[in-house]
């Protein structure tokens, strides 16, 4: 009984109760894109329950929460692949070693296998002549909340598909 809300640029923004969605539509803040078969009856009217609505004006999405770069969080971001050799990573590495002032943040931590970790020791990439194939940073979690819904409604699928492809 929930409604998917798209931002004016068609990206998924939130999931709200259908009542909230109806209020947005009746106040001309949003337009219905897809309706479900359910009919909602009030004292004076009846409506199709909106399945997907789109905001009439673009709003700036809420900034994603940035989590701390824990060992597990870095391994997950890098899908357990060593940043240097691509093998299975079981540990994390400071790109700029801590002994050289390297911070423990999303920009300086990467997943690393124990072999590379051992070889790298306290040396910097320059000293070793190693390169990184990507620029580390905080994981994107703008749409994490979508995963909180085990089974997205059928009517949402076309819009979530668009989101998956353009992500
Ligand atoms: Zn490695």
Short mmCIF file of C-alpha atoms and ligand atoms in Angstrom, two decimals:
data_model
loop_
_atom_site.label_atom_id
_atom_site.label_comp_id
_atom_site.label_asym_id
_atom_site.label_seq_id
_atom_site.Cartn_x
_atom_site.Cartn_y
_atom_site.Cartn_z
CA UNK A 1 0.00 0.00 0.00
CA UNK A 2 2.95 2.24 -0.57
CA UNK A 3 3.80 4.62 -3.37
CA UNK A 4 7.13 5.15 -5.07
CA UNK A 5 8.03 8.82 -5.42
CA UNK A 6 10.28 9.87 -8.29
CA UNK A 7 12.14 13.14 -8.41
CA UNK A 8 11.31 15.39 -11.37
CA UNK A 9 14.30 13.84 -13.17
CA UNK A 10 12.74 10.35 -12.82
CA UNK A 11 15.15 9.05 -10.23
CA UNK A 12 13.60 7.18 -7.29
CA UNK A 13 13.50 9.43 -4.27
CA UNK A 14 11.38 7.83 -1.56
CA UNK A 15 8.62 5.45 -0.70
CA UNK A 16 5.64 6.96 1.09
CA UNK A 17 2.21 5.85 2.19
CA UNK A 18 -0.45 6.13 -0.50
CA UNK A 19 -2.25 8.73 1.63
CA UNK A 20 0.79 10.96 1.59
CA UNK A 21 1.08 10.38 -2.15
CA UNK A 22 -2.56 11.35 -2.72
CA UNK A 23 -2.06 14.55 -0.75
CA UNK A 24 0.93 15.44 -2.93
CA UNK A 25 -1.11 14.83 -6.08
CA UNK A 26 -4.20 16.69 -4.87
CA UNK A 27 -1.99 19.64 -3.91
CA UNK A 28 -0.46 19.56 -7.40
CA UNK A 29 2.99 18.85 -6.05
CA UNK A 30 3.17 15.58 -7.95
CA UNK A 31 1.62 13.75 -10.91
CA UNK A 32 0.51 10.12 -11.00
CA UNK A 33 2.58 8.00 -13.40
CA UNK A 34 1.15 4.61 -12.59
CA UNK A 35 -1.94 3.49 -10.73
CA UNK A 36 -2.71 0.25 -9.02
CA UNK A 37 -6.02 -1.56 -9.41
CA UNK A 38 -7.03 -0.78 -5.83
CA UNK A 39 -9.68 1.85 -5.39
CA UNK A 40 -9.63 4.10 -2.36
CA UNK A 41 -13.01 5.41 -1.31
CA UNK A 42 -13.52 8.48 0.79
CA UNK A 43 -16.85 9.93 1.89
CA UNK A 44 -17.23 11.98 -1.28
CA UNK A 45 -14.82 10.48 -3.84
CA UNK A 46 -12.97 7.43 -4.97
CA UNK A 47 -9.43 7.24 -6.33
CA UNK A 48 -7.16 4.67 -7.86
CA UNK A 49 -4.32 4.10 -5.44
CA UNK A 50 -1.20 5.72 -6.98
CA UNK A 51 1.65 3.23 -7.41
CA UNK A 52 4.21 5.67 -8.78
CA UNK A 53 4.14 9.46 -8.67
CA UNK A 54 6.60 12.03 -9.98
CA UNK A 55 7.29 15.36 -8.32
CA UNK A 56 6.39 18.37 -10.44
CA UNK A 57 9.47 20.24 -9.30
CA UNK A 58 12.96 18.87 -8.84
CA UNK A 59 14.10 18.72 -5.23
CA UNK A 60 17.65 18.25 -4.05
CA UNK A 61 17.91 14.69 -2.70
CA UNK A 62 18.92 14.39 0.94
CA UNK A 63 22.68 13.98 1.33
CA UNK A 64 23.61 10.36 1.97
CA UNK A 65 24.95 9.54 5.38
CA UNK A 66 28.66 8.91 5.22
CA UNK A 67 29.68 5.93 7.28
CA UNK A 68 33.07 5.51 8.85
CA UNK A 69 35.55 3.50 6.80
CA UNK A 70 35.66 0.37 8.93
CA UNK A 71 37.60 -2.66 7.74
CA UNK A 72 34.42 -4.49 6.80
CA UNK A 73 32.91 -1.45 5.07
CA UNK A 74 36.04 -0.96 2.91
CA UNK A 75 36.14 -4.67 2.00
CA UNK A 76 32.48 -4.49 0.97
CA UNK A 77 32.99 -1.32 -1.06
CA UNK A 78 35.82 -3.02 -2.97
CA UNK A 79 33.90 -6.32 -3.24
CA UNK A 80 36.74 -8.13 -1.46
CA UNK A 81 39.10 -7.56 -4.42
CA UNK A 82 42.69 -6.57 -3.76
CA UNK A 83 43.24 -3.04 -5.12
CA UNK A 84 46.72 -3.97 -6.32
CA UNK A 85 46.45 -7.46 -7.83
CA UNK A 86 42.70 -8.19 -8.03
CA UNK A 87 42.93 -11.36 -5.95
CA UNK A 88 40.65 -12.07 -3.02
CA UNK A 89 41.28 -9.49 -0.30
CA UNK A 90 41.06 -10.32 3.35
CA UNK A 91 42.56 -7.19 4.82
CA UNK A 92 42.74 -3.44 4.14
CA UNK A 93 45.69 -1.23 3.29
CA UNK A 94 46.56 2.42 3.87
CA UNK A 95 47.60 3.68 0.40
CA UNK A 96 49.69 6.38 2.03
CA UNK A 97 51.08 4.48 5.04
CA UNK A 98 50.04 5.61 8.49
CA UNK A 99 53.72 6.13 9.29
CA UNK A 100 53.76 8.77 6.52
CA UNK A 101 50.66 10.50 7.85
CA UNK A 102 48.09 8.64 5.73
CA UNK A 103 44.60 8.98 7.23
CA UNK A 104 42.16 6.13 7.89
CA UNK A 105 39.41 7.34 5.60
CA UNK A 106 37.54 6.30 2.45
CA UNK A 107 40.11 8.01 0.24
CA UNK A 108 43.16 6.30 1.69
CA UNK A 109 41.92 2.79 2.45
CA UNK A 110 41.53 -0.05 -0.04
CA UNK A 111 40.90 -3.78 0.16
CA UNK A 112 44.15 -5.72 -0.04
CA UNK A 113 45.27 -9.35 -0.06
CA UNK A 114 47.72 -10.40 2.62
CA UNK A 115 50.45 -11.00 0.04
CA UNK A 116 50.34 -7.43 -1.36
CA UNK A 117 49.88 -6.07 2.14
CA UNK A 118 53.06 -7.81 3.21
CA UNK A 119 55.01 -6.68 0.13
CA UNK A 120 53.81 -3.12 0.48
CA UNK A 121 54.70 -2.78 4.15
CA UNK A 122 55.28 0.86 5.03
CA UNK A 123 56.14 1.97 1.51
CA UNK A 124 54.14 4.36 -0.64
CA UNK A 125 52.92 3.52 -4.15
CA UNK A 126 55.59 5.79 -5.64
CA UNK A 127 58.35 3.96 -3.82
CA UNK A 128 57.06 0.64 -5.18
CA UNK A 129 56.09 1.82 -8.64
CA UNK A 130 52.56 0.49 -8.06
CA UNK A 131 49.42 2.14 -9.43
CA UNK A 132 45.75 2.04 -8.53
CA UNK A 133 43.17 1.30 -11.21
CA UNK A 134 40.50 3.37 -9.48
CA UNK A 135 40.16 6.40 -7.22
CA UNK A 136 38.90 5.33 -3.82
CA UNK A 137 36.13 7.31 -2.14
CA UNK A 138 33.02 6.89 -0.01
CA UNK A 139 30.62 4.20 -1.29
CA UNK A 140 27.57 5.48 -3.08
CA UNK A 141 24.54 4.78 -0.96
CA UNK A 142 22.10 7.30 -2.24
CA UNK A 143 19.45 4.67 -2.91
CA UNK A 144 20.21 2.32 -0.06
CA UNK A 145 16.74 2.82 1.36
CA UNK A 146 15.26 1.12 -1.72
CA UNK A 147 16.80 -2.14 -0.62
CA UNK A 148 14.87 -1.90 2.63
CA UNK A 149 11.80 -2.97 0.71
CA UNK A 150 12.08 -6.70 0.13
CA UNK A 151 9.60 -6.83 -2.69
CA UNK A 152 9.14 -3.67 -4.72
CA UNK A 153 5.66 -3.35 -6.18
CA UNK A 154 5.27 -4.60 -9.76
CA UNK A 155 4.32 -1.11 -10.92
CA UNK A 156 7.65 0.24 -9.66
CA UNK A 157 9.77 -2.05 -11.79
CA UNK A 158 10.04 0.07 -14.96
CA UNK A 159 11.25 3.02 -12.92
CA UNK A 160 13.68 1.03 -10.81
CA UNK A 161 15.04 -0.47 -14.03
CA UNK A 162 15.80 2.99 -15.32
CA UNK A 163 17.54 3.71 -12.05
CA UNK A 164 19.65 0.52 -12.27
CA UNK A 165 20.75 1.28 -15.83
CA UNK A 166 21.72 4.90 -15.27
CA UNK A 167 23.31 4.43 -11.89
ZN1 LIG B 1 46.99 -8.36 -3.85
#
